[in-house]
mmCIF file of C-alpha atoms and ligand atoms in Angstrom:
data_model
loop_
_atom_site.group_PDB
_atom_site.id
_atom_site.type_symbol
_atom_site.label_atom_id
_atom_site.label_comp_id
_atom_site.label_asym_id
_atom_site.label_seq_id
_atom_site.Cartn_x
_atom_site.Cartn_y
_atom_site.Cartn_z
ATOM 1 C CA MET A 299 0.189 -0.215 -0.075
ATOM 2 C CA GLU A 300 0.897 3.503 -0.391
ATOM 3 C CA HIS A 301 2.635 5.814 1.995
ATOM 4 C CA ASN A 302 0.514 8.640 1.890
ATOM 5 C CA THR A 303 -2.339 5.920 2.103
ATOM 6 C CA LEU A 304 -1.258 4.452 5.037
ATOM 7 C CA LEU A 305 0.055 7.825 6.958
ATOM 8 C CA GLN A 306 -3.523 9.338 6.488
ATOM 9 C CA ILE A 307 -4.939 5.939 8.272
ATOM 10 C CA ALA A 308 -3.053 6.422 11.365
ATOM 11 C CA LYS A 309 -4.194 10.108 11.428
ATOM 12 C CA ASP A 310 -7.730 8.892 10.637
ATOM 13 C CA PHE A 311 -7.783 5.858 13.283
ATOM 14 C CA GLY A 312 -4.976 6.922 15.335
ATOM 15 C CA SER A 313 -2.084 4.703 16.146
ATOM 16 C CA PRO A 314 -1.296 2.168 16.573
ATOM 17 C CA VAL A 315 -4.054 0.753 14.328
ATOM 18 C CA TYR A 316 -3.491 -3.144 11.860
ATOM 19 C CA VAL A 317 -4.524 -1.745 7.545
ATOM 20 C CA TYR A 318 -5.094 -5.129 5.568
ATOM 21 C CA ASP A 319 -5.288 -4.216 2.085
ATOM 22 C CA ALA A 320 -8.116 -6.301 0.582
ATOM 23 C CA GLU A 321 -6.840 -6.001 -2.713
ATOM 24 C CA LYS A 322 -3.868 -8.494 -2.076
ATOM 25 C CA ILE A 323 -5.572 -10.840 -0.250
ATOM 26 C CA THR A 324 -7.424 -11.268 -3.307
ATOM 27 C CA PHE A 325 -4.502 -11.332 -5.399
ATOM 28 C CA GLN A 326 -3.369 -14.161 -3.604
ATOM 29 C CA TYR A 327 -6.080 -16.203 -3.089
ATOM 30 C CA LYS A 328 -6.755 -16.142 -7.261
ATOM 31 C CA ARG A 329 -3.152 -16.529 -7.601
ATOM 32 C CA LEU A 330 -3.416 -19.819 -6.144
ATOM 33 C CA THR A 331 -6.506 -21.558 -7.411
ATOM 34 C CA SER A 332 -5.273 -20.144 -10.426
ATOM 35 C CA ALA A 333 -2.024 -22.228 -9.756
ATOM 36 C CA PHE A 334 -3.910 -25.545 -9.171
ATOM 37 C CA GLY A 335 -6.758 -24.952 -12.151
ATOM 38 C CA LYS A 336 -5.704 -28.274 -13.521
ATOM 39 C CA VAL A 337 -7.712 -29.956 -10.424
ATOM 40 C CA LYS A 338 -11.128 -30.181 -11.296
ATOM 41 C CA GLN A 339 -12.189 -29.950 -7.774
ATOM 42 C CA LEU A 340 -10.088 -27.265 -5.392
ATOM 43 C CA LYS A 341 -10.987 -26.523 -2.595
ATOM 44 C CA LEU A 342 -9.260 -23.386 0.166
ATOM 45 C CA ASN A 343 -9.731 -23.504 3.437
ATOM 46 C CA TYR A 344 -8.721 -20.367 4.944
ATOM 47 C CA ALA A 345 -7.171 -21.165 8.263
ATOM 48 C CA VAL A 346 -8.886 -18.697 10.724
ATOM 49 C CA LYS A 347 -6.538 -18.494 13.342
ATOM 50 C CA ALA A 348 -4.351 -16.519 11.348
ATOM 51 C CA LEU A 349 -6.342 -13.268 11.047
ATOM 52 C CA SER A 350 -9.943 -13.914 12.530
ATOM 53 C CA ASN A 351 -11.934 -10.712 12.153
ATOM 54 C CA ILE A 352 -15.421 -11.176 11.008
ATOM 55 C CA SER A 353 -14.858 -8.948 7.593
ATOM 56 C CA VAL A 354 -11.999 -10.519 6.668
ATOM 57 C CA LEU A 355 -13.794 -13.701 6.899
ATOM 58 C CA LYS A 356 -16.649 -11.668 4.857
ATOM 59 C CA LEU A 357 -14.191 -11.221 2.025
ATOM 60 C CA PHE A 358 -13.059 -15.074 1.810
ATOM 61 C CA ASN A 359 -16.771 -15.578 1.520
ATOM 62 C CA GLN A 360 -17.019 -13.209 -1.036
ATOM 63 C CA LEU A 361 -14.653 -15.132 -3.040
ATOM 64 C CA GLY A 362 -15.136 -18.400 -2.607
ATOM 65 C CA SER A 363 -13.153 -19.432 -0.235
ATOM 66 C CA GLY A 364 -14.454 -22.147 2.503
ATOM 67 C CA LEU A 365 -12.635 -22.270 5.961
ATOM 68 C CA ASP A 366 -10.140 -23.733 8.090
ATOM 69 C CA THR A 367 -11.257 -23.457 11.608
ATOM 70 C CA VAL A 368 -9.362 -25.072 15.265
ATOM 71 C CA SER A 369 -11.864 -24.150 18.036
ATOM 72 C CA ILE A 370 -15.740 -24.623 18.199
ATOM 73 C CA GLN A 371 -15.360 -20.707 18.384
ATOM 74 C CA GLU A 372 -13.927 -20.433 15.071
ATOM 75 C CA VAL A 373 -16.276 -22.572 13.493
ATOM 76 C CA GLN A 374 -19.017 -20.145 15.240
ATOM 77 C CA LEU A 375 -17.527 -17.287 13.623
ATOM 78 C CA GLY A 376 -17.693 -18.365 10.613
ATOM 79 C CA LEU A 377 -21.309 -19.361 10.383
ATOM 80 C CA LYS A 378 -21.849 -15.719 11.911
ATOM 81 C CA ALA A 379 -19.680 -14.385 9.200
ATOM 82 C CA GLY A 380 -22.320 -15.699 6.161
ATOM 83 C CA PHE A 381 -20.158 -19.073 6.067
ATOM 84 C CA LYS A 382 -22.556 -22.333 5.468
ATOM 85 C CA PRO A 383 -21.401 -25.071 7.210
ATOM 86 C CA GLU A 384 -20.289 -27.431 4.912
ATOM 87 C CA GLN A 385 -17.896 -25.206 3.758
ATOM 88 C CA ILE A 386 -16.187 -24.829 6.967
ATOM 89 C CA ILE A 387 -13.521 -27.669 8.492
ATOM 90 C CA TYR A 388 -12.781 -27.863 11.837
ATOM 91 C CA THR A 389 -9.275 -29.124 12.307
ATOM 92 C CA PRO A 390 -8.831 -28.985 16.370
ATOM 93 C CA ASN A 391 -5.720 -30.818 18.307
ATOM 94 C CA GLY A 392 -6.241 -31.870 21.790
ATOM 95 C CA VAL A 393 -10.020 -30.972 22.341
ATOM 96 C CA SER A 394 -12.629 -32.670 24.213
ATOM 97 C CA LEU A 395 -15.122 -35.355 22.778
ATOM 98 C CA ALA A 396 -17.361 -33.110 23.721
ATOM 99 C CA GLU A 397 -16.312 -29.807 21.737
ATOM 100 C CA ILE A 398 -16.360 -31.898 18.438
ATOM 101 C CA GLU A 399 -19.975 -33.428 18.850
ATOM 102 C CA LYS A 400 -20.650 -30.281 19.344
ATOM 103 C CA ALA A 401 -19.447 -29.044 15.792
ATOM 104 C CA ALA A 402 -20.417 -31.736 14.386
ATOM 105 C CA LYS A 403 -23.900 -30.563 15.561
ATOM 106 C CA LEU A 404 -23.505 -27.364 13.354
ATOM 107 C CA GLY A 405 -22.639 -29.356 10.620
ATOM 108 C CA VAL A 406 -18.949 -28.764 10.222
ATOM 109 C CA GLN A 407 -16.650 -31.789 8.902
ATOM 110 C CA ILE A 408 -14.805 -32.801 11.173
ATOM 111 C CA ASN A 409 -11.052 -33.570 11.105
ATOM 112 C CA ILE A 410 -9.859 -36.029 13.786
ATOM 113 C CA ASP A 411 -6.661 -36.294 14.829
ATOM 114 C CA ASN A 412 -6.209 -38.823 17.596
ATOM 115 C CA LEU A 413 -7.231 -42.319 17.596
ATOM 116 C CA SER A 414 -9.380 -41.962 21.384
ATOM 117 C CA VAL A 415 -11.329 -39.648 20.382
ATOM 118 C CA LEU A 416 -11.578 -40.926 16.849
ATOM 119 C CA GLU A 417 -12.848 -44.574 18.538
ATOM 120 C CA GLN A 418 -15.388 -42.727 20.757
ATOM 121 C CA PHE A 419 -16.620 -40.338 17.779
ATOM 122 C CA GLY A 420 -17.151 -43.378 15.392
ATOM 123 C CA THR A 421 -18.895 -45.527 17.805
ATOM 124 C CA LYS A 422 -21.467 -42.539 18.630
ATOM 125 C CA HIS A 423 -21.635 -41.120 15.639
ATOM 126 C CA PRO A 424 -20.909 -43.424 13.096
ATOM 127 C CA LYS A 425 -22.865 -42.284 10.447
ATOM 128 C CA THR A 426 -21.095 -38.791 10.409
ATOM 129 C CA PRO A 427 -18.599 -38.490 7.989
ATOM 130 C CA VAL A 428 -15.099 -37.901 9.533
ATOM 131 C CA CYS A 429 -11.892 -36.975 8.480
ATOM 132 C CA ILE A 430 -8.598 -38.029 9.763
ATOM 133 C CA ARG A 431 -5.966 -35.728 10.106
ATOM 134 C CA ILE A 432 -2.434 -38.259 9.581
ATOM 135 C CA ASN A 433 1.277 -37.209 10.465
ATOM 136 C CA PRO A 434 3.608 -38.309 7.411
ATOM 137 C CA HIS A 435 6.433 -38.024 10.060
ATOM 138 C CA VAL A 436 7.838 -36.138 6.848
ATOM 139 C CA MET A 437 9.778 -32.712 7.112
ATOM 140 C CA ALA A 438 13.156 -30.669 5.140
ATOM 141 C CA GLY A 439 15.784 -31.441 6.382
ATOM 142 C CA GLY A 440 18.727 -29.061 4.791
ATOM 143 C CA ASN A 441 18.289 -28.510 1.037
ATOM 144 C CA THR A 442 17.055 -31.131 -0.561
ATOM 145 C CA ASN A 443 17.292 -33.978 2.064
ATOM 146 C CA ILE A 444 14.007 -35.919 3.171
ATOM 147 C CA SER A 445 14.019 -36.277 6.512
ATOM 148 C CA VAL A 446 11.660 -38.538 9.090
ATOM 149 C CA GLY A 447 10.839 -36.330 12.124
ATOM 150 C CA HIS A 448 8.054 -34.928 13.423
ATOM 151 C CA ILE A 449 8.329 -37.914 15.738
ATOM 152 C CA ASP A 450 7.620 -36.481 18.750
ATOM 153 C CA SER A 451 4.864 -33.788 17.889
ATOM 154 C CA LYS A 452 1.709 -34.297 18.963
ATOM 155 C CA PHE A 453 -0.357 -33.511 15.740
ATOM 156 C CA GLY A 454 -2.067 -36.389 13.490
ATOM 157 C CA ILE A 455 -2.408 -39.518 14.149
ATOM 158 C CA SER A 456 1.175 -41.208 12.995
ATOM 159 C CA ILE A 457 1.299 -43.250 9.816
ATOM 160 C CA HIS A 458 2.890 -45.741 12.040
ATOM 161 C CA GLN A 459 -0.557 -46.565 13.652
ATOM 162 C CA ILE A 460 -2.483 -46.833 9.982
ATOM 163 C CA PRO A 461 -3.304 -50.218 11.089
ATOM 164 C CA HIS A 462 -5.118 -49.776 14.376
ATOM 165 C CA LEU A 463 -7.253 -47.102 12.517
ATOM 166 C CA LEU A 464 -8.323 -49.364 10.395
ATOM 167 C CA ARG A 465 -9.294 -51.368 12.768
ATOM 168 C CA ILE A 466 -10.954 -48.949 14.916
ATOM 169 C CA VAL A 467 -12.801 -47.700 11.704
ATOM 170 C CA GLU A 468 -13.892 -51.727 10.523
ATOM 171 C CA ASN A 469 -15.134 -51.957 14.151
ATOM 172 C CA THR A 470 -17.551 -49.143 14.413
ATOM 173 C CA GLN A 471 -17.886 -48.606 10.245
ATOM 174 C CA MET A 472 -17.786 -45.228 10.570
ATOM 175 C CA ASN A 473 -18.021 -43.112 7.193
ATOM 176 C CA ILE A 474 -14.302 -41.574 6.659
ATOM 177 C CA ASN A 475 -14.334 -39.102 3.702
ATOM 178 C CA GLY A 476 -11.585 -37.185 3.965
ATOM 179 C CA ILE A 477 -7.735 -37.702 4.428
ATOM 180 C CA HIS A 478 -5.703 -34.571 6.327
ATOM 181 C CA MET A 479 -2.221 -33.925 6.668
ATOM 182 C CA HIS A 480 -0.490 -30.376 7.720
ATOM 183 C CA THR A 481 3.070 -30.791 8.925
ATOM 184 C CA GLY A 482 3.358 -27.069 10.387
ATOM 185 C CA SER A 483 7.104 -27.078 8.591
ATOM 186 C CA ASP A 484 7.008 -24.013 5.678
ATOM 187 C CA ILE A 485 7.489 -25.867 2.213
ATOM 188 C CA LEU A 486 10.884 -24.978 1.106
ATOM 189 C CA ASP A 487 11.341 -27.714 -1.266
ATOM 190 C CA ILE A 488 8.926 -29.112 -3.015
ATOM 191 C CA ASP A 489 9.572 -31.925 -3.740
ATOM 192 C CA VAL A 490 9.994 -33.095 0.243
ATOM 193 C CA PHE A 491 6.205 -31.911 -0.661
ATOM 194 C CA LEU A 492 5.207 -34.056 -2.738
ATOM 195 C CA TYR A 493 6.812 -37.130 -1.249
ATOM 196 C CA ALA A 494 4.745 -36.370 2.340
ATOM 197 C CA SER A 495 2.048 -35.940 -0.449
ATOM 198 C CA GLU A 496 2.707 -39.880 -1.669
ATOM 199 C CA ILE A 497 2.197 -40.836 2.083
ATOM 200 C CA LEU A 498 -1.129 -39.460 1.841
ATOM 201 C CA PHE A 499 -2.039 -41.078 -1.365
ATOM 202 C CA ASP A 500 -0.889 -44.179 0.567
ATOM 203 C CA THR A 501 -3.034 -43.834 3.422
ATOM 204 C CA ALA A 502 -5.781 -42.712 1.196
ATOM 205 C CA LYS A 503 -5.916 -45.647 -0.715
ATOM 206 C CA ASN A 504 -7.725 -47.587 2.167
ATOM 207 C CA PHE A 505 -11.007 -46.112 2.066
ATOM 208 C CA LYS A 506 -13.248 -46.820 -0.183
ATOM 209 C CA ASN A 507 -15.508 -43.310 0.446
ATOM 210 C CA LEU A 508 -13.238 -40.493 0.194
ATOM 211 C CA ASP A 509 -14.771 -37.324 -1.241
ATOM 212 C CA PHE A 510 -11.283 -35.200 -0.763
ATOM 213 C CA ILE A 511 -7.888 -35.131 0.078
ATOM 214 C CA ASP A 512 -6.683 -32.432 2.684
ATOM 215 C CA PHE A 513 -3.396 -31.376 1.951
ATOM 216 C CA GLY A 514 -2.777 -28.605 4.898
ATOM 217 C CA SER A 515 -0.980 -25.420 4.469
ATOM 218 C CA GLY A 516 2.757 -24.902 5.024
ATOM 219 C CA PHE A 517 3.332 -22.354 2.076
ATOM 220 C CA LYS A 518 5.835 -20.121 3.267
ATOM 221 C CA VAL A 519 5.834 -16.071 2.052
ATOM 222 C CA PRO A 520 8.990 -13.801 2.123
ATOM 223 C CA TYR A 521 9.763 -11.441 5.235
ATOM 224 C CA LYS A 522 12.897 -10.498 4.639
ATOM 225 C CA SER A 523 14.930 -10.397 2.024
ATOM 226 C CA GLY A 524 17.071 -13.637 0.823
ATOM 227 C CA ASP A 525 13.931 -15.215 2.061
ATOM 228 C CA ILE A 526 12.537 -18.119 -0.167
ATOM 229 C CA GLU A 527 8.587 -18.178 -1.232
ATOM 230 C CA THR A 528 6.871 -21.116 -1.963
ATOM 231 C CA ASN A 529 6.729 -21.537 -5.555
ATOM 232 C CA VAL A 530 3.092 -22.270 -5.661
ATOM 233 C CA GLU A 531 3.152 -21.846 -9.646
ATOM 234 C CA GLU A 532 5.588 -25.369 -9.667
ATOM 235 C CA LEU A 533 4.093 -26.968 -6.570
ATOM 236 C CA GLY A 534 0.211 -26.673 -8.284
ATOM 237 C CA GLU A 535 1.699 -28.046 -11.525
ATOM 238 C CA LYS A 536 3.048 -31.150 -9.973
ATOM 239 C CA LEU A 537 0.698 -32.111 -7.332
ATOM 240 C CA SER A 538 -2.192 -31.480 -9.495
ATOM 241 C CA LYS A 539 -0.930 -33.623 -12.473
ATOM 242 C CA ARG A 540 -0.065 -35.915 -9.154
ATOM 243 C CA PHE A 541 -3.375 -35.755 -8.008
ATOM 244 C CA ASN A 542 -5.437 -35.824 -11.459
ATOM 245 C CA GLN A 543 -3.246 -39.060 -11.744
ATOM 246 C CA PHE A 544 -4.730 -40.591 -8.384
ATOM 247 C CA CYS A 545 -8.127 -39.606 -9.202
ATOM 248 C CA LYS A 546 -7.656 -42.398 -11.912
ATOM 249 C CA THR A 547 -6.111 -45.405 -9.574
ATOM 250 C CA TYR A 548 -8.839 -44.293 -6.813
ATOM 251 C CA GLY A 549 -12.044 -44.276 -9.179
ATOM 252 C CA LYS A 550 -13.348 -40.989 -8.267
ATOM 253 C CA GLN A 551 -13.087 -37.383 -8.870
ATOM 254 C CA LEU A 552 -11.873 -36.146 -5.300
ATOM 255 C CA THR A 553 -11.373 -32.653 -3.693
ATOM 256 C CA LEU A 554 -8.124 -31.595 -3.643
ATOM 257 C CA ALA A 555 -8.004 -29.200 -0.436
ATOM 258 C CA PHE A 556 -5.664 -27.078 1.109
ATOM 259 C CA GLU A 557 -5.650 -24.560 4.305
ATOM 260 C CA PRO A 558 -3.410 -21.520 4.187
ATOM 261 C CA GLY A 559 -3.348 -19.180 6.158
ATOM 262 C CA LYS A 560 0.025 -16.954 6.316
ATOM 263 C CA PHE A 561 -0.308 -17.234 2.482
ATOM 264 C CA LEU A 562 -3.292 -15.665 2.128
ATOM 265 C CA VAL A 563 -3.167 -13.256 5.015
ATOM 266 C CA SER A 564 0.635 -11.924 5.550
ATOM 267 C CA GLU A 565 1.662 -9.839 2.690
ATOM 268 C CA ALA A 566 -1.653 -8.240 3.182
ATOM 269 C CA GLY A 567 -0.769 -6.554 6.926
ATOM 270 C CA TYR A 568 0.810 -3.577 7.926
ATOM 271 C CA PHE A 569 1.013 -2.834 11.585
ATOM 272 C CA LEU A 570 1.441 1.187 11.940
ATOM 273 C CA THR A 571 2.824 2.833 15.297
ATOM 274 C CA SER A 572 3.901 5.806 16.303
ATOM 275 C CA VAL A 573 7.423 6.962 17.861
ATOM 276 C CA ASN A 574 7.222 7.905 21.220
ATOM 277 C CA VAL A 575 10.942 8.286 22.399
ATOM 278 C CA VAL A 576 14.227 8.654 20.304
ATOM 279 C CA LYS A 577 16.679 7.209 23.340
ATOM 280 C CA GLN A 578 20.409 7.331 22.674
ATOM 281 C CA THR A 579 22.655 4.783 24.500
ATOM 282 C CA THR A 580 26.314 3.933 24.938
ATOM 283 C CA SER A 581 25.426 1.566 22.263
ATOM 284 C CA THR A 582 22.912 2.180 20.317
ATOM 285 C CA VAL A 583 20.345 4.467 19.586
ATOM 286 C CA PHE A 584 16.301 2.979 20.532
ATOM 287 C CA ALA A 585 13.440 3.907 18.326
ATOM 288 C CA GLN A 586 10.306 2.973 20.825
ATOM 289 C CA VAL A 587 7.067 3.121 19.685
ATOM 290 C CA ASP A 588 3.703 2.878 21.318
ATOM 291 C CA SER A 589 3.362 -0.609 21.108
ATOM 292 C CA GLY A 590 4.982 -4.073 22.427
ATOM 293 C CA PHE A 591 4.329 -7.994 22.595
ATOM 294 C CA ASN A 592 1.011 -6.885 23.140
ATOM 295 C CA HIS A 593 0.441 -6.345 20.149
ATOM 296 C CA LEU A 594 2.838 -8.142 17.934
ATOM 297 C CA ILE A 595 4.379 -10.793 19.396
ATOM 298 C CA ARG A 596 6.234 -13.018 16.709
ATOM 299 C CA PRO A 597 9.546 -11.435 16.855
ATOM 300 C CA MET A 598 9.520 -12.171 20.692
ATOM 301 C CA LEU A 599 8.171 -15.337 20.233
ATOM 302 C CA TYR A 600 9.495 -16.875 17.169
ATOM 303 C CA GLY A 601 12.184 -14.387 16.265
ATOM 304 C CA SER A 602 10.448 -13.400 13.531
ATOM 305 C CA GLN A 603 11.998 -10.441 11.324
ATOM 306 C CA HIS A 604 9.187 -7.842 10.414
ATOM 307 C CA GLU A 605 10.446 -5.039 7.652
ATOM 308 C CA ILE A 606 9.727 -2.106 9.326
ATOM 309 C CA VAL A 607 9.377 1.438 7.519
ATOM 310 C CA ASN A 608 9.598 4.816 8.853
ATOM 311 C CA ILE A 609 6.680 6.157 6.588
ATOM 312 C CA SER A 610 6.567 9.378 8.056
ATOM 313 C CA ASN A 611 10.564 9.984 5.927
ATOM 314 C CA PRO A 612 10.943 7.190 4.064
ATOM 315 C CA ASP A 613 13.696 9.086 2.006
ATOM 316 C CA GLY A 614 15.804 10.336 4.796
ATOM 317 C CA ARG A 615 19.395 9.256 5.440
ATOM 318 C CA GLU A 616 19.956 5.723 6.674
ATOM 319 C CA ARG A 617 20.569 4.359 10.158
ATOM 320 C CA PHE A 618 21.106 2.072 12.259
ATOM 321 C CA TYR A 619 18.342 1.817 15.524
ATOM 322 C CA SER A 620 17.316 -1.201 17.965
ATOM 323 C CA VAL A 621 13.256 -0.942 17.479
ATOM 324 C CA VAL A 622 11.303 -1.536 21.080
ATOM 325 C CA GLY A 623 8.348 -1.045 22.463
ATOM 326 C CA TYR A 624 6.618 0.301 25.185
ATOM 327 C CA ILE A 625 5.757 -2.415 27.598
ATOM 328 C CA CYS A 626 8.088 -3.149 30.798
ATOM 329 C CA GLU A 627 9.515 -5.915 29.788
ATOM 330 C CA THR A 628 12.120 -6.615 26.990
ATOM 331 C CA ASP A 629 9.634 -6.335 23.802
ATOM 332 C CA THR A 630 12.575 -6.025 20.631
ATOM 333 C CA PHE A 631 11.118 -5.754 17.326
ATOM 334 C CA ALA A 632 13.878 -5.443 15.292
ATOM 335 C CA ASN A 633 17.778 -4.888 16.240
ATOM 336 C CA ASN A 634 20.110 -2.686 14.734
ATOM 337 C CA ARG A 635 17.915 -1.988 12.188
ATOM 338 C CA ARG A 636 19.035 -0.009 8.727
ATOM 339 C CA ILE A 637 15.564 2.380 8.763
ATOM 340 C CA SER A 638 15.900 5.798 7.730
ATOM 341 C CA GLU A 639 16.322 8.674 9.928
ATOM 342 C CA ILE A 640 13.787 8.573 12.867
ATOM 343 C CA ASN A 641 12.293 11.393 14.462
ATOM 344 C CA GLU A 642 9.499 11.325 17.616
ATOM 345 C CA ASP A 643 6.123 11.062 16.559
ATOM 346 C CA ASP A 644 6.442 9.337 13.415
ATOM 347 C CA ILE A 645 4.967 6.566 12.060
ATOM 348 C CA LEU A 646 6.249 2.983 11.755
ATOM 349 C CA ALA A 647 5.231 0.425 9.501
ATOM 350 C CA PHE A 648 5.867 -3.150 10.598
ATOM 351 C CA LYS A 649 5.305 -5.582 7.274
ATOM 352 C CA ASN A 650 3.729 -8.796 6.505
ATOM 353 C CA ALA A 651 1.674 -7.867 9.651
ATOM 354 C CA GLY A 652 -1.606 -9.705 8.172
ATOM 355 C CA ALA A 653 -0.985 -13.533 9.640
ATOM 356 C CA TYR A 654 -0.673 -13.845 13.332
ATOM 357 C CA CYS A 655 -0.823 -10.296 14.669
ATOM 358 C CA TYR A 656 -3.885 -9.331 15.859
ATOM 359 C CA SER A 657 -5.061 -12.598 16.599
ATOM 360 C CA MET A 658 -2.094 -13.280 19.050
ATOM 361 C CA ALA A 659 -2.245 -9.913 20.548
ATOM 362 C CA SER A 660 -3.397 -9.647 24.462
ATOM 363 C CA ASN A 661 -4.010 -6.644 27.155
ATOM 364 C CA TYR A 662 -0.258 -7.258 29.039
ATOM 365 C CA ASN A 663 0.436 -4.058 31.146
ATOM 366 C CA SER A 664 -3.200 -3.416 31.256
ATOM 367 C CA ARG A 665 -2.630 -1.566 27.167
ATOM 368 C CA TYR A 666 -6.049 -1.858 24.786
ATOM 369 C CA ARG A 667 -5.923 -4.100 21.510
ATOM 370 C CA PRO A 668 -5.159 -1.790 18.611
ATOM 371 C CA ALA A 669 -8.307 -0.542 15.981
ATOM 372 C CA GLU A 670 -8.514 -3.070 12.716
ATOM 373 C CA VAL A 671 -9.116 -1.300 9.293
ATOM 374 C CA LEU A 672 -9.546 -2.363 6.370
ATOM 375 C CA TRP A 673 -8.476 -1.031 2.630
ATOM 376 C CA TYR A 674 -11.295 -2.337 0.870
ATOM 377 C CA ASN A 675 -12.096 -0.404 -2.790
ATOM 378 C CA LYS A 676 -9.525 2.352 -2.036
ATOM 379 C CA LYS A 677 -11.955 3.225 1.371
ATOM 380 C CA ALA A 678 -10.689 2.511 4.794
ATOM 381 C CA HIS A 679 -12.578 0.856 6.602
ATOM 382 C CA LEU A 680 -12.767 0.611 10.464
ATOM 383 C CA ILE A 681 -13.156 -2.957 11.458
ATOM 384 C CA ARG A 682 -12.537 -3.523 15.274
ATOM 385 C CA LYS A 683 -12.661 -0.154 17.590
ATOM 386 C CA ARG A 684 -9.787 0.416 19.608
ATOM 387 C CA GLU A 685 -10.529 -0.838 23.215
ATOM 388 C CA THR A 686 -10.952 1.318 25.786
ATOM 389 C CA PHE A 687 -10.910 1.009 29.549
ATOM 390 C CA ASP A 688 -13.784 -0.790 29.709
ATOM 391 C CA ASP A 689 -12.933 -3.477 27.876
ATOM 392 C CA ILE A 690 -10.135 -3.603 30.108
ATOM 393 C CA LEU A 691 -12.395 -3.978 33.291
ATOM 394 C CA ASN A 692 -14.994 -6.248 31.522
ATOM 395 C CA ASN A 693 -15.501 -9.607 32.931
ATOM 396 C CA GLN A 694 -13.331 -8.791 36.242
ATOM 397 C CA VAL A 695 -15.233 -8.946 39.881
ATOM 398 C CA GLU A 696 -14.929 -6.244 41.571
ATOM 399 C CA ILE A 697 -15.627 -8.557 45.096
ATOM 400 C CA ASP A 698 -15.755 -5.588 48.426
ATOM 401 C CA LEU A 699 -12.865 -6.274 50.506
HETATM 402 C C1 PLP B 946 -2.279 -22.982 11.049
HETATM 403 C C2 PLP B 946 -2.728 -23.707 10.122
HETATM 404 C C3 PLP B 946 -2.723 -23.844 9.370
HETATM 405 C C4 PLP B 946 -2.023 -22.779 8.615
HETATM 406 O O1 PLP B 946 -0.858 -22.715 8.444
HETATM 407 P P1 PLP B 946 -0.226 -21.318 7.841
HETATM 408 O O2 PLP B 946 0.903 -21.905 7.843
HETATM 409 O O3 PLP B 946 -0.567 -19.931 8.228
HETATM 410 O O4 PLP B 946 -0.555 -21.265 6.156
HETATM 411 C C5 PLP B 946 -3.494 -24.809 8.487
HETATM 412 N N1 PLP B 946 -4.187 -25.453 8.665
HETATM 413 C C6 PLP B 946 -3.645 -26.299 9.977
HETATM 414 C C7 PLP B 946 -4.298 -27.377 10.704
HETATM 415 C C8 PLP B 946 -3.685 -25.161 11.395
HETATM 416 O O5 PLP B 946 -3.277 -25.193 12.140
#
């Protein structure tokens, strides 16, 4: 987005504020759809947890997307945003049987990732179609190595447990209509991903009534220069071909499903903060902004590097800064980063702020969570108000002491 547009939004809506560019979200959605253009039935289920604002969900509904949800609350949000239950897949991990039954009652596609719940659910509801989440134990190791890993992962049913899984399905006569994997690791090497896909195809052969195969996500987008981006066009070309071939031998046209979060929304997002203090120390220059890990925790949690642009002075002389927040705790957004000269009250824009930023925000230090703005049809729309003091007190019970 244009710097001037962002500056105007910071002026109109205050700082800090999240801004999402609907055009970029649409572009990414269409890019992925066309990469898999040769597949007859493709379904993209946007992963709600990346950015769960209801207006963003409505945009995805308009685009024809489905939803991938990981909690009953995300299911409810999706329904509220206008999605039909059959457009929603529910892929939780470690939730109670009761919550899964609640989701099944709402009519969404259930995805089960452990044998204990599978057996219980299958015994009680043999007619409800269920997808199974497999752990293929494949991850990228080094450049082109394929290594067997993720043995410790809490996600999915291990492929080594397929015999047990099949026995449960036979005993309960339950209806398995989908096979799924989501390893959580980035797709850096397409051959590694295709290798994992083969394991999924092998597993799929065991089930006669499948409707879809879900390949999860892992699409990587660049954050800093030099980062690899998943080549979705190459992946689309190769996987589509293999998928169509599989459908032939399987004897039925299946749906190929993906559930991207980051790929669809990361680059569409900007987090705008205002510089409170420029502080020189003996070793560095700190730029302290009106935010912290209460609003954007990825750099502290994962070591993620979000590019930071001084949109108030984009053409200034570059200097080295440590960009930090105002939380009473170490909250370093960027260390020793080259940024064009920063003055107090300048607006800094954090890039790649669409995915896992607002959705992980908290009230730590009793600060308000920021406002959210959707840039749609060349206009800024407020899609979430900044919190107020009432929100901080909400649900707190003041007792008489
Ligand atoms: C988080 C999640 C995704 C989305 O992952 P991205 O890396 O954001 O694309 C997809 N599927 C499941 C089951 C998830 O938990």
